[in-house]
Coordinates of C-alpha atoms and ligand atoms in Angstrom, one line a residue:
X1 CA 0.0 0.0 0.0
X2 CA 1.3 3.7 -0.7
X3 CA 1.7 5.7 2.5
X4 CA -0.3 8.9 2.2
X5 CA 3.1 10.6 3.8
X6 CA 3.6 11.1 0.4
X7 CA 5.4 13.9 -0.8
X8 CA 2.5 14.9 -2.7
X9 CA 2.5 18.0 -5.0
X10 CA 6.5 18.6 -4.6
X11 CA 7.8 17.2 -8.1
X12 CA 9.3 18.9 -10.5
X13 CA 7.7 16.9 -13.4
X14 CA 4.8 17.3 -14.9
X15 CA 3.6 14.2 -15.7
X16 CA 5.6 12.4 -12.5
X17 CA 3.1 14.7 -10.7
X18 CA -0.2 13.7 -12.4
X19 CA 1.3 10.4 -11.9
X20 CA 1.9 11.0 -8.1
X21 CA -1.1 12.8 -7.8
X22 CA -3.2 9.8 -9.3
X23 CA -1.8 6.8 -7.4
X24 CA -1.9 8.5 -3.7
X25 CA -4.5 7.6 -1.7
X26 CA -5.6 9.8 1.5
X27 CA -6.4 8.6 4.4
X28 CA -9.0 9.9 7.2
X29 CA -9.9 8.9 10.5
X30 CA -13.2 8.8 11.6
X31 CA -14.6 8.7 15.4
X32 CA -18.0 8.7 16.4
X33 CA -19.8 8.6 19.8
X34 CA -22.9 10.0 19.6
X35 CA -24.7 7.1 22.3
X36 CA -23.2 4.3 23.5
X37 CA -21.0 3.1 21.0
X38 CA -17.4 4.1 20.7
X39 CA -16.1 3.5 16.5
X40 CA -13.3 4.1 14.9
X41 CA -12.2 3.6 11.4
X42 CA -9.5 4.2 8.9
X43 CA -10.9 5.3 5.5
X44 CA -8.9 6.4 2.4
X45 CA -9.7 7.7 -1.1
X46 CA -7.1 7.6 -4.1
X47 CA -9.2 9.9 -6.7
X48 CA -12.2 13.0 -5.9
X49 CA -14.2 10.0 -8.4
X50 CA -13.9 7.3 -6.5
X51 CA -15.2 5.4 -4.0
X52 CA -13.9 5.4 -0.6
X53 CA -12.6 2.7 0.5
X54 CA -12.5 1.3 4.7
X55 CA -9.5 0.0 5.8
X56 CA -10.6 -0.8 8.8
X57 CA -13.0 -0.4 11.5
X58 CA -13.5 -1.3 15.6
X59 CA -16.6 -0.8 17.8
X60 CA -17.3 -1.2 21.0
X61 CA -20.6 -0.4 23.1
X62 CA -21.4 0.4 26.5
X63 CA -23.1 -2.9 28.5
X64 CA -26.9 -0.8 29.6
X65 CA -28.8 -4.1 30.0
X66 CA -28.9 -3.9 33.8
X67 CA -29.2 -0.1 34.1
X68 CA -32.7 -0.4 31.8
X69 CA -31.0 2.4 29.3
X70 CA -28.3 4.5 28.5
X71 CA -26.9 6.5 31.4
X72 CA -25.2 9.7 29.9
X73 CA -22.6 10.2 32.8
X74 CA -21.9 6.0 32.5
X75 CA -21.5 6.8 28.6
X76 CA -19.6 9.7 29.2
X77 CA -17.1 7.6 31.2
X78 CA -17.3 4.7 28.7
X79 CA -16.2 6.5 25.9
X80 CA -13.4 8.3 27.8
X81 CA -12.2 5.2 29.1
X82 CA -12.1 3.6 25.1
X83 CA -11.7 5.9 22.3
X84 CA -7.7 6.0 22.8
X85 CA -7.1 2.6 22.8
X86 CA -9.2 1.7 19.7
X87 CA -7.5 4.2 17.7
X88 CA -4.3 3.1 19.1
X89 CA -5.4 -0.3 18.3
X90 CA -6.7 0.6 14.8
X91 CA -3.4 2.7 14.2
X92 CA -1.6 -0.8 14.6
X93 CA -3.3 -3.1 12.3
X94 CA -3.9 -0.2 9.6
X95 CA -0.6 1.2 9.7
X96 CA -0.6 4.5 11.5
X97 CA 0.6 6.3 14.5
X98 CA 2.0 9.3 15.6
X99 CA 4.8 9.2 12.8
X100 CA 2.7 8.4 10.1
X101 CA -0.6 9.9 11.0
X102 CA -3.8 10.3 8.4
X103 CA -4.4 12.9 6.6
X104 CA -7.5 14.2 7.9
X105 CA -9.5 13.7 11.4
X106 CA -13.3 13.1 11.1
X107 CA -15.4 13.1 14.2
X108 CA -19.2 13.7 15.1
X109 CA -19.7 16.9 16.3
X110 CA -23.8 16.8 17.0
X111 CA -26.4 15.8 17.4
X112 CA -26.5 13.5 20.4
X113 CA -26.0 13.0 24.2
X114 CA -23.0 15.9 24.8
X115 CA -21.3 14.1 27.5
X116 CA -20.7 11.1 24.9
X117 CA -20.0 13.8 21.7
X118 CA -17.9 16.0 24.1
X119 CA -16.1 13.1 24.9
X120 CA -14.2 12.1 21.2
X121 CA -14.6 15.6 20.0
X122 CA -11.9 17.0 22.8
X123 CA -9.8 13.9 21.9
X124 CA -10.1 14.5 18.1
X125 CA -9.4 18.4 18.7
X126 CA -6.4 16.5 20.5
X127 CA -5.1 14.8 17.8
X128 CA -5.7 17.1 15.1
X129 CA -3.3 20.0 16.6
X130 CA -0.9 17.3 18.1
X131 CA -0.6 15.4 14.2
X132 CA -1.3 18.6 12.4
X133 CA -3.7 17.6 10.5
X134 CA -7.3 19.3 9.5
X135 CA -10.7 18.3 11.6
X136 CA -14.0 18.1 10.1
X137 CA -17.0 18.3 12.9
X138 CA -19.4 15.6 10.8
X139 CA -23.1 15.5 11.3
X140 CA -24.4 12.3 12.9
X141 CA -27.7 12.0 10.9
X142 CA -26.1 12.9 7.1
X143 CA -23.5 10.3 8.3
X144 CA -26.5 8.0 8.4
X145 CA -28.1 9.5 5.3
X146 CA -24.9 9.0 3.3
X147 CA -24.5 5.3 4.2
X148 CA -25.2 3.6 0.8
X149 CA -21.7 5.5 -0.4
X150 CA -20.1 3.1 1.7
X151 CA -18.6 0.5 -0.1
X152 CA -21.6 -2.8 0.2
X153 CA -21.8 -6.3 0.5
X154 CA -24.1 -6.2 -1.6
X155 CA -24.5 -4.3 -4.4
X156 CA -27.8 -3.4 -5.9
X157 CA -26.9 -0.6 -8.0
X158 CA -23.6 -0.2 -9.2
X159 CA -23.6 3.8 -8.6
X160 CA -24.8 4.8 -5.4
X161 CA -27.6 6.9 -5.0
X162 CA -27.7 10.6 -7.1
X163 CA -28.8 13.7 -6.1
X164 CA -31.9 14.5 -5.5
X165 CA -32.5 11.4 -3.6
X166 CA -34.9 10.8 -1.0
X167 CA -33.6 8.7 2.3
X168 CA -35.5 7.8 4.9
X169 CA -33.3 7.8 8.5
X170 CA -34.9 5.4 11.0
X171 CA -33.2 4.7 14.2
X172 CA -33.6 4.6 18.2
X173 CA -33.8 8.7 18.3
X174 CA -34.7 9.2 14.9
X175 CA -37.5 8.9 12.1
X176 CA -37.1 11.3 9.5
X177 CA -37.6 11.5 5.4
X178 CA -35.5 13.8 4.2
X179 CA -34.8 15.1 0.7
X180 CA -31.3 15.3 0.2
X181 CA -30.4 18.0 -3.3
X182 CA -26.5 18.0 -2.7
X183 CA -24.2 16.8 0.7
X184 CA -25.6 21.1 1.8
X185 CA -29.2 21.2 0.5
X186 CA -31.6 19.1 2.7
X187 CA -35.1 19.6 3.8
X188 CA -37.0 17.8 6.2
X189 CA -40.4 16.2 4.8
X190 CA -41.5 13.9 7.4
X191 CA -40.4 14.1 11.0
X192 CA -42.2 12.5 14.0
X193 CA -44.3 14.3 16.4
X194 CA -43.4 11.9 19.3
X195 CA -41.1 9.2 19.8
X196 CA -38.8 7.2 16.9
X197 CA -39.6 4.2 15.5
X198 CA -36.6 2.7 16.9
X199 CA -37.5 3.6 20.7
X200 CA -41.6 2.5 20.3
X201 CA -40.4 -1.2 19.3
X202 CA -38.0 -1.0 22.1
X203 CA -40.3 0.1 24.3
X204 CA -43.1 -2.5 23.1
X205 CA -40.9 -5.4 22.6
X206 CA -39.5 -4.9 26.3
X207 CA -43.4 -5.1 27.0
X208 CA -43.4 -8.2 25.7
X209 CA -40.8 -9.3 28.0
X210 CA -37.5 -9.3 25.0
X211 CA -34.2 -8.7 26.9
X212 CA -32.1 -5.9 26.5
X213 CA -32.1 -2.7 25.7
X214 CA -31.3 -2.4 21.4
X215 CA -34.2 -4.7 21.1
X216 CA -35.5 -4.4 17.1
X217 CA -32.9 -7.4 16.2
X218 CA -34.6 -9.5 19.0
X219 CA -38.3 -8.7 17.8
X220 CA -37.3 -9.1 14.3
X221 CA -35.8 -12.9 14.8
X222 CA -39.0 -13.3 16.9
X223 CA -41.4 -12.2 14.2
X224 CA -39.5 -13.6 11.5
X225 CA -40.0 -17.5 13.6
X226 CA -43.2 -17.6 13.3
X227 CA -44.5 -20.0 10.2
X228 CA -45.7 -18.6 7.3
X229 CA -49.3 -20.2 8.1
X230 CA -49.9 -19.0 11.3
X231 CA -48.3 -15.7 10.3
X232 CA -50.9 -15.3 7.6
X233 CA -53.9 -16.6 10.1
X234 CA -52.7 -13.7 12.0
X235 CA -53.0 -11.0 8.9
X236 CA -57.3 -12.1 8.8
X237 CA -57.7 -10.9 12.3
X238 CA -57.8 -6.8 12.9
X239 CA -56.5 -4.7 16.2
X240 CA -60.0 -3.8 16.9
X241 CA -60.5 -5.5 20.0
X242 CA -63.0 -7.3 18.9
X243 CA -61.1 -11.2 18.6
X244 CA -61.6 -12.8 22.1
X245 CA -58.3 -15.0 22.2
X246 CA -56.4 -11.5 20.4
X247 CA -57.8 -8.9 21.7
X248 CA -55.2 -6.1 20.7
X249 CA -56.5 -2.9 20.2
X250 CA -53.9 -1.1 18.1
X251 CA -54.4 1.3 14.7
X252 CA -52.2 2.9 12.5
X253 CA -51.8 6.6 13.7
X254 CA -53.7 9.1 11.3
X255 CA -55.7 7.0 9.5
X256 CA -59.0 7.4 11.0
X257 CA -61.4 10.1 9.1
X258 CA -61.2 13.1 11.7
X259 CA -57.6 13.1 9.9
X260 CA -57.3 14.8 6.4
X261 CA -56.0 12.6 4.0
X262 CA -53.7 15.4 2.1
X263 CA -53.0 17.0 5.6
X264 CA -50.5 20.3 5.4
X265 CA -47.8 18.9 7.2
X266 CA -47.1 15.6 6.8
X267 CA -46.2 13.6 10.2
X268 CA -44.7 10.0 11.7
X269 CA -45.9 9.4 15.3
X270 CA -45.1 6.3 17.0
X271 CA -46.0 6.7 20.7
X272 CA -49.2 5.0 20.7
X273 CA -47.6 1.6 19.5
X274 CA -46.0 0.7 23.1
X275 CA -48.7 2.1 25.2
X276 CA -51.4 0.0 23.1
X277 CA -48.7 -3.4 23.6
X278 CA -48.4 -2.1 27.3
X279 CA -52.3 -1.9 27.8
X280 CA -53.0 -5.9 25.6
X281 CA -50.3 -7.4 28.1
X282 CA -51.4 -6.0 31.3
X283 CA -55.1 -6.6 30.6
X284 CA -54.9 -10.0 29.0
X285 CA -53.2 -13.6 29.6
X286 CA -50.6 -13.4 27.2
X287 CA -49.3 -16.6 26.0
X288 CA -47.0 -17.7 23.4
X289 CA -49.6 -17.1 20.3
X290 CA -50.3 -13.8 22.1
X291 CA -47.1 -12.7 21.9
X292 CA -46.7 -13.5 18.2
X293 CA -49.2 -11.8 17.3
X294 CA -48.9 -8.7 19.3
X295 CA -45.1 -9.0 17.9
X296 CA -46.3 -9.2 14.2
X297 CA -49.0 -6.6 14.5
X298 CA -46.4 -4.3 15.7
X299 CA -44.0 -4.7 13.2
X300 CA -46.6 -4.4 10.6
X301 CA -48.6 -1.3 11.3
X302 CA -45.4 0.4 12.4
X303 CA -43.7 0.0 9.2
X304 CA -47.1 0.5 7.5
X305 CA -47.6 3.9 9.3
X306 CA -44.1 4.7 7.9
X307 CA -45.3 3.5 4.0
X308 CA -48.2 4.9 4.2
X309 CA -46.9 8.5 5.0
X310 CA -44.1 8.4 2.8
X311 CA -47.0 7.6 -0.3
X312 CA -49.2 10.2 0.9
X313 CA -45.8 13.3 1.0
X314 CA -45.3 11.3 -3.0
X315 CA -49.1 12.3 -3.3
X316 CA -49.2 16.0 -2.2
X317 CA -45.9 16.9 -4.2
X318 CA -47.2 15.1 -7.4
X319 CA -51.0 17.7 -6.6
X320 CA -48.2 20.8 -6.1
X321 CA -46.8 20.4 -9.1
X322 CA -50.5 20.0 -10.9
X323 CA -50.9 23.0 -8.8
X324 CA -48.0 25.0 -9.5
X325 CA -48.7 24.4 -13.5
X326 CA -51.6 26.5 -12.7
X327 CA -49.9 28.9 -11.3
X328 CA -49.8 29.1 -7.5
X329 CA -47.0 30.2 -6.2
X330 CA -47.2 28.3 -2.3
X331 CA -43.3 26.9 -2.1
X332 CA -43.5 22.6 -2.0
X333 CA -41.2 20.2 -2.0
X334 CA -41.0 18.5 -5.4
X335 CA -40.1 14.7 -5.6
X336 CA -40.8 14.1 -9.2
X337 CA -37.0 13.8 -10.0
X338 CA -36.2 11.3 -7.1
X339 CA -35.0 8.2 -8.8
X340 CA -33.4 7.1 -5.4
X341 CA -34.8 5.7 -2.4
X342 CA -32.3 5.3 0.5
X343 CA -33.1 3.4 3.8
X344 CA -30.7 3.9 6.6
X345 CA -30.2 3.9 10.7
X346 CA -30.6 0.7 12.9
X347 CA -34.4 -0.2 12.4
X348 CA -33.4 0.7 8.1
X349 CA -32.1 -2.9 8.9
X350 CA -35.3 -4.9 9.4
X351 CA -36.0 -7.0 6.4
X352 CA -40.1 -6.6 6.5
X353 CA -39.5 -2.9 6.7
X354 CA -37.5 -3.3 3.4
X355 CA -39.9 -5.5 2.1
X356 CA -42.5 -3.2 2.7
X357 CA -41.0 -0.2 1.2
X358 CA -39.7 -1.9 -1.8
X359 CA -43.4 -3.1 -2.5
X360 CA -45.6 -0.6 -1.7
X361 CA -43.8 2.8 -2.1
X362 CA -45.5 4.5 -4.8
X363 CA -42.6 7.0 -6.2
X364 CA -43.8 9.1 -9.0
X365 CA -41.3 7.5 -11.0
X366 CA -39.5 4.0 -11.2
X367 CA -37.3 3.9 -7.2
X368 CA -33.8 2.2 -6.8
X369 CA -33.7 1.2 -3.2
X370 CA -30.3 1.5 -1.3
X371 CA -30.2 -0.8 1.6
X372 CA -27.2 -0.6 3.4
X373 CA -25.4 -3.8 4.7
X374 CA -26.8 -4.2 8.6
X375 CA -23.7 -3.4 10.1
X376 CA -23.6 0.1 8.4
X377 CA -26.7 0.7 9.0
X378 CA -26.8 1.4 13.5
X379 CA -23.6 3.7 14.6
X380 CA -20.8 3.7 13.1
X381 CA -17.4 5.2 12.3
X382 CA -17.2 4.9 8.3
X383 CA -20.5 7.1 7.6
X384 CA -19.0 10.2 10.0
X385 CA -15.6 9.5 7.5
X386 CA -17.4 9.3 4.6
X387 CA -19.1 12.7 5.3
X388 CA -16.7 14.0 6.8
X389 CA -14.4 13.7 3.1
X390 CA -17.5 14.9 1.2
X391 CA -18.1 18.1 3.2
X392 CA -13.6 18.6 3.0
X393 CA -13.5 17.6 -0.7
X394 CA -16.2 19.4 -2.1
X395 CA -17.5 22.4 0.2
X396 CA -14.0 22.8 0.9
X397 CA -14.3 22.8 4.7
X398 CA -13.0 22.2 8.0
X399 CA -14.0 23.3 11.7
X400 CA -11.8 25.5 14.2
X401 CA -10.3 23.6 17.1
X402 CA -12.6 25.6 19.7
X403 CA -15.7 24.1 18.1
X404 CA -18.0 22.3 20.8
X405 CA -20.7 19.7 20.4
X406 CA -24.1 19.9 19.3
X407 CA -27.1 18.3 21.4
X408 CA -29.5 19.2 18.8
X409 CA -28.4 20.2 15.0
X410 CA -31.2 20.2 12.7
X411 CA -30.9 18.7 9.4
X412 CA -30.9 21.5 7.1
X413 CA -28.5 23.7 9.2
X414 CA -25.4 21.9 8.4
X415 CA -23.4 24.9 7.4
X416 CA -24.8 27.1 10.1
X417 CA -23.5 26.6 12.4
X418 CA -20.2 28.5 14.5
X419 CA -16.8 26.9 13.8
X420 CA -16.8 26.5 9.9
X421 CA -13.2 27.5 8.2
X422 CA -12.8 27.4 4.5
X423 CA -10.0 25.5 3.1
X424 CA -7.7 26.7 0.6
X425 CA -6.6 25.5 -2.3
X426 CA -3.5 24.5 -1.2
X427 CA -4.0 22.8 2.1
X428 CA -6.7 20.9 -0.3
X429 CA -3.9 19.8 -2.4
X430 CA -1.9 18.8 0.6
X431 CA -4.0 16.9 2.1
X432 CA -5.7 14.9 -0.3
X433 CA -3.4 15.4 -3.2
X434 CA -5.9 15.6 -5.3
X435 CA -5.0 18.0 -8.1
X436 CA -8.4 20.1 -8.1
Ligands
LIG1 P1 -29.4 3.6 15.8 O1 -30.2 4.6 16.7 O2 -29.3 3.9 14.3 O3 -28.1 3.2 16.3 O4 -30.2 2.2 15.8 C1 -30.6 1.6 17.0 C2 -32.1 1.3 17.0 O5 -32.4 0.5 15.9 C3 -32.6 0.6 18.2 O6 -33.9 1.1 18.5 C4 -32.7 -0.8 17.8 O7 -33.7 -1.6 18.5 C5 -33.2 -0.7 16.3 N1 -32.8 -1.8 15.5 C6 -31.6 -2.3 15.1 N2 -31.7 -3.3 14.3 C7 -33.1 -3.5 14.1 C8 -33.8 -4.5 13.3 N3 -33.3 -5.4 12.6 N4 -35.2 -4.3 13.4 C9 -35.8 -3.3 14.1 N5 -35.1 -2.4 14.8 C10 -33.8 -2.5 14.8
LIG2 ZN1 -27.4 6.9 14.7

């Protein structure tokens, strides 16, 4: 492998320096800490065109089963206690150190809990000044957003998804659709009112007595035992109440007909979901069939709610556009150029969510679907390096070394925000050596 201590942009001749300029790769490390999870990775790029490549990656989370949830100060202390050894660690198998340091320093800078941001930031500040090198302050959620630029395990398209695409972000804090038009534009179409997906099943599946406190993986196996017969015995009976042995009473939020069905702001909300599996459990002898079902019925209309509001914000832009040909002037979104459907953050994983997406998502023209591999899809350190090169590469930026974390950084106010320096030409040269 060619060590990015290259001497990159020093030759004399021409054409050795295309040459040089070509075969160097750059390298950038990526932290992230936004929960309970401490990553790092190595990632490195040899051309603005291509992919990026991971050289290597390590994980580890903070144990919450017995503490019920994620304790900020315990996280706090957990990532303090980690995030030097794993890039030590890293730095050993993927050849770097403190005499051969990477190029660049990506880590997340918001949103999150700010003990466990705080945490990596000041030691990525840290490294930064002590290896010289430029820090980019990533944004958790486009990290998430981005994730299908990642190289995959399985590839579905060969490019990856083009702007304007459409990527829906579900995870434990989460559930957003947003509309990305470059790595700066974004707008928010959907966002919930309530809770994420991610924490209702936690909540409800923990109500169902499934250990642990990540718990979508453990209701998905669950679900996904239960035989196709019995499953589809299940799909005849409704949440109504009405079925003595199943007496579930659960609906899909905003459905019923004091809601409009175009309404003016389009809305995921997901608290009712464990206080309907809360109410079925304590009321009722739940047995194993019980379970099931309750288990099923929960996966279903949740990820139905989510279809089912993504088809109706396809249905209002396709009537502003009718609209706007008739000249009214009221600003919309307009989704008729999304060709790109992306489905990221830890729930993004679940294969009936995907299912249910890829069949019932009613796109006003032909979708691709990116589906990241699982293991890029809950927190990790690649997506804040992959973002964390876009936003250096092609807005040409990096943050000052007094920036702090974020607790709460909306989508579409990536770029303002304090701590934002641009980067010269020639420091982008240097550190990339990319030509232009
Ligand atoms: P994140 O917040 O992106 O790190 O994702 C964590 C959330 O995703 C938690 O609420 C998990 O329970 C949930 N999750 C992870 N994998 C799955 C899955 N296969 N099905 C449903 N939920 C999942
Ligand atoms: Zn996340």
């Amino acid at each position: 492998m060619i060590s990015s201590s290259f001497p990159a942009i020093r030759a004399q001749n021409p054409l050795k320096l295309i040459f040089k300029a070509q075969i160097r790769r750059y390298r950038a490390l990526a932290i992230e800490s936004s929960c309970d999870d401490t990553c790092v990775a190595l990632l490195e790029r040899s051309s603005p065109t291509s992919q990026v490549t991971v050289i290597g990656e390590l994980k580890e989370t903070l144990r919450s089963e017995q503490a019920g949830g994620v304790v900020p100060l315990d996280a706090l202390h957990f990532h303090q206690q980690t995030v030097a050894r794993l890039v030590r660690q890293l730095g050993e198998t993927a050849g770097f150190g403190p005499t051969d340091p990477p190029d660049l320093i990506c880590v997340t800078r918001g949103p999150g809990m700010m003990g466990s941001l705080s945490a990596t930031l000041q030691f990525a500040k840290g490294l930064a000044y002590a290896w010289n090198r430029p820090l980019v302050g990533a944004h958790h959620m486009l990290g998430h957003l981005l994730t299908p630029k990642l190289p995959q395990k399985i590839v579905e398209h060969s490019e990856g998804p083009q702007y304007p695409f459409l990527s829906l972000l579900c995870s434990g804090g989460h559930t957003m659709l947003v509309l990305l038009s470059s790595i700066d534009k974004h707008e928010v179409i959907i966002d919930t009112i309530d809770i994420a997906a991610g924490d209702a099943l936690d909540k409800a599946a923990r109500e169902l007595k499934m250990l642990g406190t990540m718990i979508g993986p453990v209701l998905e196996r669950f679900v996904l035992e239960i035989d196709p017969i019995t499953k589809e015995s299940y799909n005849n009976v409704r949440t109504d109440g009405q079925n003595p042995e199943f007496p579930l009473i659960m609906s899909m939020p905003m459905t019923s007909s004091k809601h409009q069905r175009i309404p003016k702001d389009i809305r995921f909300s997901f608290a009712s979901f464990p206080s309907a599996i809360q109410h079925f459990c304590k009321t009722n002898e739940i047995g194993k069939l019980q379970r099931q079902f309750a288990a099923h019925k929960l996966q279903e209309l949740v990820f139905g709610h989510i279809v089912d509001r993504i088809n109706v914000a396809f249905t209002k832009s396709k009537m502003a556009t009718e609209a706007k040909e008739k000249k009214a002037t009221e600003h919309f979104w307009d989704l008729s150029g999304v060709k790109d459907f992306v489905c990221s953050g830890g729930v993004g994983a679940n294969s009936t969510l995907r299912e249910k997406l890829r069949n019932n998502l009613e796109g006003l023209q032909p979708l691709r679907f990116h589906f990241p591999d699982p293991a890029l899809c809950t927190d990790n350190a690649a997506m804040i390096g992959n973002v964390g090169m876009e936003i250096f590469e092609t807005l040409r930026l990096k943050s000052d070394l007094d920036v702090l974390a974020i607790r709460k950084w909306p989508m579409d106010k990536l770029l303002d925000v304090d701590g934002w320096q641009k980067v010269s030409d020639e420091e982008y040269r240097k550190v990339t050596g990319f030509l232009n």
